[in-house]
């Protein structure tokens, strides 16, 4: 039933794709401007780490006993994942009723899928009390449907890199300018460490509209400690905490950005937007954070059971060169067993940019065409790209299961680690197949 409603909404998509806020603002006007009645909003944009940063923010808030509305995209398996109301995902019946209400109000007007579902999230959030609203942009920032919130309490910019060039521009400065569009006059902005060209754009925008910047490496940092924990230092506080519960050294950055947001909202703002967090709540949030398909180890399920004893199966949905570089850096610590790869990617993505830092790290790689995705790169083309980037054993496979079987057959004499990577769409299919 949910899929039937979503299919109808998809058919409302404008014939010409143009990034604009006009359509969503018209719909929100008919709904009574729910975007103006949300609990305090933290608005998160960036290229990589958005979802993980949101996951840390939610984990910290919930560990401290706060109720948080959260809007994220895309979903991996079920659309319900996108809208979390005061900590709870909507069940199918509630979601169908909400979407059909929005559909009726929209009355057949052209509108994108993301715009209409963003409006649905805002309406749901106004109907249940909460302490905080955490919004993740879908694409870009300036003209993203979530950017209709006029006065967030805080904006956050995670690392900005090349992605979605067909919509955001072919130069990193243009992409940074679009992401910086979530900044609001006088509203502080927490920013992760960025490249030199990106920082210049963000600083110029912040000076233009009077935005206080809270910068990683200057105003805050989170470092790993020799005992396996982490240490956060901000402008007003230091916290000794466990290591992040998400795998990958790059998650220290995402956790640090989230902690800087918590510090700003609970300690720096006068009056505080949210209560001061006890260190025990932050420690619990660090350990309990969960965000699927971000260097996630799969520990059970039918795909795991296809592997011999001692083998590991990991999943990551990163799909741009910046994400691949982060995985490649983390892979340097995986020296205890060979690394195998299972790779699939959309044809609209930069396959060569993704594989350049990563392909040669695979002992063997099997490629798949992503099931059900019309714009998937073919398994044959993906294998050819991996070979171009010095993966010495890359070959196409007919399915995820066939790829796993082929990897086991290529290295049956000792345990190995398999990383499934290249696309969030592939990650979603894998999670669905694995139960």
Coordinates of C-alpha atoms in Angstrom, one line a residue, residues 8-429:
X8 CA 1.4 8.0 -7.6
X9 CA 3.5 10.7 -6.0
X10 CA 6.4 9.9 -8.3
X11 CA 4.2 10.5 -11.3
X12 CA 3.7 14.1 -10.3
X13 CA 7.3 14.9 -11.0
X14 CA 7.7 17.9 -13.3
X15 CA 8.6 17.1 -16.9
X16 CA 11.6 19.5 -16.7
X17 CA 13.9 19.1 -13.7
X18 CA 14.6 22.5 -12.1
X19 CA 15.9 23.1 -8.6
X20 CA 13.4 25.6 -7.1
X21 CA 11.6 26.2 -3.9
X22 CA 8.4 27.6 -5.5
X23 CA 6.6 24.3 -5.7
X24 CA 7.2 23.2 -2.2
X25 CA 6.4 26.6 -0.8
X26 CA 3.1 26.6 -2.6
X27 CA 2.2 23.2 -1.1
X28 CA 3.4 24.3 2.4
X29 CA 1.2 27.4 2.1
X30 CA -1.8 25.2 1.5
X31 CA -0.8 23.1 4.6
X32 CA -0.6 26.1 6.9
X33 CA 3.1 26.6 6.8
X34 CA 4.2 23.7 9.0
X35 CA 7.9 24.6 8.3
X36 CA 7.4 27.6 10.6
X37 CA 6.0 25.5 13.5
X38 CA 8.7 23.0 14.0
X39 CA 10.7 22.4 17.2
X40 CA 14.2 24.0 17.1
X41 CA 15.8 22.9 13.8
X42 CA 19.4 21.8 13.2
X43 CA 19.9 21.8 9.4
X44 CA 22.7 19.5 8.0
X45 CA 24.2 19.7 4.5
X46 CA 27.4 18.5 2.9
X47 CA 28.6 15.8 0.5
X48 CA 29.8 13.0 2.8
X49 CA 29.0 12.3 6.4
X50 CA 25.6 14.0 6.5
X51 CA 23.7 10.9 7.5
X52 CA 26.3 9.7 10.0
X53 CA 26.4 13.2 11.6
X54 CA 22.6 13.2 11.9
X55 CA 22.8 9.7 13.4
X56 CA 25.2 10.9 16.1
X57 CA 23.1 14.0 16.8
X58 CA 20.0 11.7 17.2
X59 CA 22.0 9.3 19.4
X60 CA 23.2 12.0 21.7
X61 CA 19.8 13.6 22.0
X62 CA 18.0 10.4 22.7
X63 CA 20.7 9.2 25.2
X64 CA 20.0 12.5 27.1
X65 CA 16.3 11.8 27.2
X66 CA 15.3 14.3 24.5
X67 CA 12.7 13.7 21.8
X68 CA 14.0 14.4 18.3
X69 CA 12.3 14.5 15.0
X70 CA 14.6 13.4 12.2
X71 CA 14.3 13.6 8.4
X72 CA 16.9 11.8 6.2
X73 CA 17.2 10.5 2.7
X74 CA 17.4 8.3 0.8
X75 CA 16.0 5.3 2.4
X76 CA 17.7 1.9 2.1
X77 CA 14.9 -0.7 2.3
X78 CA 11.7 1.0 3.3
X79 CA 10.5 4.6 2.8
X80 CA 9.4 4.7 6.4
X81 CA 13.1 5.1 7.4
X82 CA 13.1 8.7 6.2
X83 CA 10.7 10.2 8.7
X84 CA 11.3 9.6 12.4
X85 CA 8.8 11.3 14.7
X86 CA 10.0 11.9 18.2
X87 CA 12.2 8.9 18.0
X88 CA 9.8 6.5 16.3
X89 CA 9.4 5.5 12.6
X90 CA 5.8 5.8 11.3
X91 CA 4.0 2.5 10.7
X92 CA 2.6 1.8 7.3
X93 CA -1.0 2.9 8.2
X94 CA 0.1 6.2 9.6
X95 CA 2.5 6.9 6.7
X96 CA -0.2 6.1 4.1
X97 CA -2.7 8.4 5.8
X98 CA -0.1 11.2 6.0
X99 CA 1.0 10.8 2.3
X100 CA -2.6 10.7 1.1
X101 CA -3.5 13.8 3.0
X102 CA -0.6 15.6 1.4
X103 CA -1.5 14.2 -2.0
X104 CA -5.1 15.5 -1.7
X105 CA -3.9 19.0 -0.7
X106 CA -1.4 19.1 -3.6
X107 CA -4.3 18.2 -5.9
X108 CA -2.3 16.9 -8.8
X109 CA 0.1 19.9 -9.2
X110 CA 3.6 19.1 -10.6
X111 CA 6.0 18.5 -7.7
X112 CA 9.0 16.4 -7.1
X113 CA 9.0 13.2 -5.0
X114 CA 11.4 14.8 -2.5
X115 CA 9.4 18.0 -2.2
X116 CA 6.1 16.3 -1.4
X117 CA 7.7 13.9 1.1
X118 CA 9.6 16.8 2.8
X119 CA 6.2 18.5 3.2
X120 CA 4.8 15.3 4.7
X121 CA 7.7 15.2 7.2
X122 CA 7.1 18.8 8.3
X123 CA 3.4 18.2 8.8
X124 CA 4.0 15.1 10.8
X125 CA 6.6 16.9 13.0
X126 CA 4.1 19.6 13.9
X127 CA 1.7 17.1 15.3
X128 CA 3.9 15.5 17.9
X129 CA 5.9 17.5 20.5
X130 CA 9.6 17.2 20.5
X131 CA 12.7 19.0 21.8
X132 CA 14.7 19.1 18.5
X133 CA 14.2 18.7 14.7
X134 CA 17.2 17.4 12.7
X135 CA 16.9 17.9 8.9
X136 CA 19.3 16.4 6.4
X137 CA 19.3 18.0 2.9
X138 CA 18.6 15.8 0.0
X139 CA 20.7 17.5 -2.8
X140 CA 22.7 20.7 -2.5
X141 CA 21.4 23.2 0.0
X142 CA 20.3 26.5 -1.4
X143 CA 17.4 25.2 -3.4
X144 CA 16.9 22.0 -1.4
X145 CA 13.3 21.5 -0.3
X146 CA 14.4 21.4 3.4
X147 CA 15.8 24.9 3.0
X148 CA 12.4 26.5 3.5
X149 CA 13.0 26.6 7.2
X150 CA 13.6 30.3 7.7
X151 CA 15.3 30.3 11.1
X152 CA 17.0 27.1 12.2
X153 CA 18.9 27.3 15.6
X154 CA 22.0 25.9 13.9
X155 CA 23.3 24.8 10.5
X156 CA 25.9 22.2 10.0
X157 CA 28.2 21.6 7.0
X158 CA 29.9 18.2 6.7
X159 CA 32.8 17.6 4.2
X160 CA 32.0 19.0 0.8
X161 CA 33.3 17.3 -2.3
X162 CA 32.5 16.7 -6.0
X163 CA 29.1 15.0 -6.4
X164 CA 25.8 15.7 -8.3
X165 CA 27.7 17.9 -10.7
X166 CA 24.8 17.8 -13.2
X167 CA 22.7 19.8 -10.7
X168 CA 25.2 21.7 -8.6
X169 CA 27.9 22.6 -11.0
X170 CA 31.2 21.2 -12.3
X171 CA 33.5 23.1 -10.0
X172 CA 34.0 22.5 -6.2
X173 CA 33.5 26.3 -5.6
X174 CA 30.0 26.1 -7.2
X175 CA 29.1 23.0 -5.2
X176 CA 30.3 24.7 -2.0
X177 CA 28.2 27.8 -2.7
X178 CA 25.1 25.6 -3.1
X179 CA 25.8 23.8 0.2
X180 CA 26.5 27.1 1.9
X181 CA 23.0 28.2 0.9
X182 CA 21.6 26.7 4.1
X183 CA 23.4 29.4 6.1
X184 CA 21.0 31.9 7.6
X185 CA 21.8 35.4 8.7
X186 CA 23.1 35.4 12.3
X187 CA 22.6 31.7 12.8
X188 CA 25.8 29.9 13.8
X189 CA 27.2 27.2 11.5
X190 CA 29.4 24.2 12.5
X191 CA 31.7 23.2 9.7
X192 CA 33.8 20.1 9.3
X193 CA 37.4 20.5 8.1
X194 CA 37.3 21.4 4.4
X195 CA 39.6 21.9 1.4
X196 CA 41.1 25.3 0.8
X197 CA 38.7 26.3 -2.1
X198 CA 35.7 25.2 -0.1
X199 CA 36.7 27.2 3.0
X200 CA 37.2 30.3 1.0
X201 CA 33.6 30.0 -0.3
X202 CA 32.2 29.3 3.2
X203 CA 34.1 32.1 4.8
X204 CA 33.0 34.6 2.2
X205 CA 29.3 33.6 2.6
X206 CA 29.6 33.8 6.4
X207 CA 31.0 37.3 6.3
X208 CA 28.4 38.4 3.8
X209 CA 25.4 37.5 6.0
X210 CA 27.0 37.6 9.5
X211 CA 27.2 33.9 10.3
X212 CA 29.4 32.8 13.3
X213 CA 31.5 29.8 12.1
X214 CA 32.5 27.0 14.5
X215 CA 35.3 25.3 12.6
X216 CA 36.8 21.9 13.1
X217 CA 40.5 22.1 13.9
X218 CA 40.1 25.7 15.1
X219 CA 37.2 25.8 17.5
X220 CA 36.8 22.1 18.2
X221 CA 38.3 18.7 17.5
X222 CA 37.8 15.0 18.4
X223 CA 40.8 12.8 18.6
X224 CA 41.3 9.1 19.3
X225 CA 43.1 8.3 22.5
X226 CA 45.8 5.6 23.1
X227 CA 43.4 3.6 25.3
X228 CA 40.9 3.2 22.5
X229 CA 38.6 6.0 23.5
X230 CA 38.2 9.6 22.2
X231 CA 38.7 13.1 23.5
X232 CA 36.7 16.1 22.5
X233 CA 37.9 19.7 23.0
X234 CA 35.7 22.6 22.2
X235 CA 35.6 26.3 23.1
X236 CA 33.9 25.8 26.4
X237 CA 34.3 22.1 27.4
X238 CA 36.4 19.0 27.1
X239 CA 34.8 15.5 27.1
X240 CA 36.5 12.1 27.5
X241 CA 34.4 9.6 25.6
X242 CA 34.4 6.1 24.1
X243 CA 35.3 5.6 20.5
X244 CA 32.4 6.1 18.0
X245 CA 30.1 3.1 17.6
X246 CA 30.4 3.4 13.8
X247 CA 33.4 1.8 12.1
X248 CA 35.9 3.9 10.2
X249 CA 38.4 6.5 11.3
X250 CA 36.4 9.1 9.4
X251 CA 33.6 8.7 11.9
X252 CA 35.7 10.6 14.4
X253 CA 35.1 13.7 12.2
X254 CA 31.3 13.1 12.0
X255 CA 31.1 12.5 15.8
X256 CA 33.2 15.6 16.4
X257 CA 30.9 17.8 14.3
X258 CA 27.9 16.4 16.1
X259 CA 29.5 17.1 19.5
X260 CA 30.3 20.7 18.4
X261 CA 26.6 21.1 17.6
X262 CA 25.6 19.8 21.0
X263 CA 28.2 22.1 22.7
X264 CA 26.8 25.1 20.8
X265 CA 23.2 24.3 21.5
X266 CA 23.6 23.3 25.2
X267 CA 26.4 25.5 26.5
X268 CA 27.3 28.4 24.2
X269 CA 23.8 29.7 23.1
X270 CA 22.2 32.0 25.7
X271 CA 19.7 30.9 26.7
X272 CA 20.6 27.2 25.8
X273 CA 18.4 25.7 23.1
X274 CA 18.6 22.3 24.8
X275 CA 19.7 21.3 28.4
X276 CA 23.3 20.7 29.1
X277 CA 24.2 17.1 28.4
X278 CA 25.7 14.9 31.2
X279 CA 28.9 13.2 29.9
X280 CA 27.3 9.8 30.6
X281 CA 24.6 10.6 28.0
X282 CA 27.3 11.6 25.4
X283 CA 29.2 8.4 26.2
X284 CA 26.0 6.3 25.7
X285 CA 25.3 8.1 22.4
X286 CA 28.8 7.5 21.1
X287 CA 28.4 3.7 21.8
X288 CA 24.8 3.3 20.7
X289 CA 24.8 5.2 17.5
X290 CA 23.5 3.2 14.5
X291 CA 23.6 4.1 10.8
X292 CA 23.2 1.2 8.3
X293 CA 25.4 0.8 5.2
X294 CA 28.2 3.1 6.5
X295 CA 31.1 0.7 6.8
X296 CA 28.7 -1.7 8.5
X297 CA 29.6 -5.2 9.4
X298 CA 26.9 -7.7 8.6
X299 CA 26.9 -10.4 11.3
X300 CA 24.0 -12.6 10.3
X301 CA 21.6 -13.3 7.5
X302 CA 21.6 -15.4 4.4
X303 CA 24.4 -13.5 2.6
X304 CA 26.6 -13.9 5.6
X305 CA 25.8 -17.6 5.8
X306 CA 27.1 -18.0 2.2
X307 CA 30.6 -17.3 3.4
X308 CA 32.9 -19.8 5.1
X309 CA 33.7 -19.7 8.8
X310 CA 36.1 -16.9 9.7
X311 CA 35.1 -14.7 6.7
X312 CA 33.7 -11.2 7.3
X313 CA 31.1 -9.3 5.3
X314 CA 31.0 -5.4 5.3
X315 CA 28.8 -2.9 3.6
X316 CA 29.3 0.7 2.6
X317 CA 27.0 2.9 0.5
X318 CA 29.5 5.7 -0.3
X319 CA 29.4 6.5 -4.0
X320 CA 31.8 9.4 -4.8
X321 CA 35.6 9.7 -4.9
X322 CA 35.8 11.4 -1.4
X323 CA 33.9 8.4 0.1
X324 CA 36.2 6.0 -1.7
X325 CA 39.3 7.8 -0.4
X326 CA 38.0 7.5 3.2
X327 CA 37.3 3.7 2.8
X328 CA 40.8 3.3 1.3
X329 CA 42.4 5.0 4.3
X330 CA 40.5 2.8 6.6
X331 CA 41.4 -0.3 4.6
X332 CA 45.0 0.3 5.5
X333 CA 44.2 -0.9 9.0
X334 CA 42.7 -4.2 7.6
X335 CA 45.9 -6.2 7.4
X336 CA 44.8 -9.4 9.1
X337 CA 43.2 -10.9 6.1
X338 CA 42.9 -10.3 2.3
X339 CA 40.2 -7.7 1.2
X340 CA 37.7 -8.8 -1.4
X341 CA 35.3 -6.5 -3.1
X342 CA 31.7 -6.7 -4.5
X343 CA 31.1 -3.5 -6.5
X344 CA 28.1 -1.9 -8.2
X345 CA 27.4 1.7 -9.1
X346 CA 25.0 3.9 -11.0
X347 CA 26.1 5.0 -14.4
X348 CA 25.5 8.7 -13.4
X349 CA 28.3 8.5 -10.9
X350 CA 32.1 9.0 -11.3
X351 CA 33.2 5.3 -11.5
X352 CA 36.8 6.1 -12.3
X353 CA 37.1 8.7 -9.6
X354 CA 35.6 6.2 -7.1
X355 CA 37.8 3.3 -8.1
X356 CA 41.1 5.1 -8.5
X357 CA 42.0 5.2 -4.7
X358 CA 40.3 1.9 -3.9
X359 CA 40.4 -0.7 -6.7
X360 CA 44.0 -1.8 -6.3
X361 CA 43.4 -2.6 -2.6
X362 CA 41.2 -5.6 -3.5
X363 CA 42.7 -9.0 -3.8
X364 CA 39.7 -9.9 -6.0
X365 CA 36.7 -8.0 -7.1
X366 CA 33.3 -9.1 -8.5
X367 CA 31.0 -6.6 -10.0
X368 CA 27.2 -6.6 -10.4
X369 CA 24.5 -4.7 -12.2
X370 CA 22.3 -3.2 -9.4
X371 CA 19.0 -5.1 -9.5
X372 CA 16.0 -3.0 -10.5
X373 CA 18.0 0.2 -11.3
X374 CA 17.6 1.4 -14.8
X375 CA 20.6 3.7 -14.5
X376 CA 23.0 1.1 -13.1
X377 CA 26.4 0.7 -14.6
X378 CA 26.6 -2.8 -16.2
X379 CA 28.6 -5.4 -14.3
X380 CA 30.8 -5.7 -17.4
X381 CA 31.6 -2.0 -17.5
X382 CA 32.2 -1.9 -13.8
X383 CA 34.7 -4.7 -14.0
X384 CA 36.5 -3.0 -16.9
X385 CA 36.7 0.2 -14.8
X386 CA 38.2 -1.7 -11.9
X387 CA 40.8 -3.3 -14.3
X388 CA 41.8 0.2 -15.5
X389 CA 42.6 1.1 -12.0
X390 CA 44.9 -1.9 -11.4
X391 CA 42.6 -4.4 -9.7
X392 CA 44.3 -7.6 -11.0
X393 CA 41.3 -9.9 -10.5
X394 CA 38.1 -8.1 -11.5
X395 CA 35.2 -9.9 -13.2
X396 CA 31.4 -9.4 -13.6
X397 CA 28.9 -11.6 -11.8
X398 CA 25.2 -12.3 -12.4
X399 CA 24.0 -11.4 -8.9
X400 CA 25.2 -10.6 -5.4
X401 CA 25.0 -14.2 -4.4
X402 CA 27.0 -15.3 -7.5
X403 CA 29.6 -12.6 -6.7
X404 CA 30.0 -13.9 -3.2
X405 CA 30.3 -17.5 -4.3
X406 CA 32.9 -16.5 -6.9
X407 CA 35.0 -14.6 -4.3
X408 CA 35.0 -17.6 -2.0
X409 CA 36.0 -19.8 -4.9
X410 CA 38.9 -17.4 -5.7
X411 CA 40.3 -17.6 -2.2
X412 CA 39.1 -20.7 -0.4
X413 CA 42.3 -21.5 1.5
X414 CA 42.0 -18.9 4.2
X415 CA 39.5 -16.4 5.7
X416 CA 39.0 -13.1 3.9
X417 CA 37.1 -9.8 4.4
X418 CA 34.5 -8.9 1.7
X419 CA 33.4 -5.3 1.3
X420 CA 30.2 -4.6 -0.7
X421 CA 30.5 -1.0 -2.0
X422 CA 29.8 1.6 -4.6
X423 CA 26.1 2.6 -4.2
X424 CA 23.5 3.3 -1.6
X425 CA 21.0 1.6 -4.0
X426 CA 23.2 -1.5 -4.0
X427 CA 23.4 -1.3 -0.2
X428 CA 19.7 -1.2 0.1
X429 CA 19.3 -4.2 -2.1

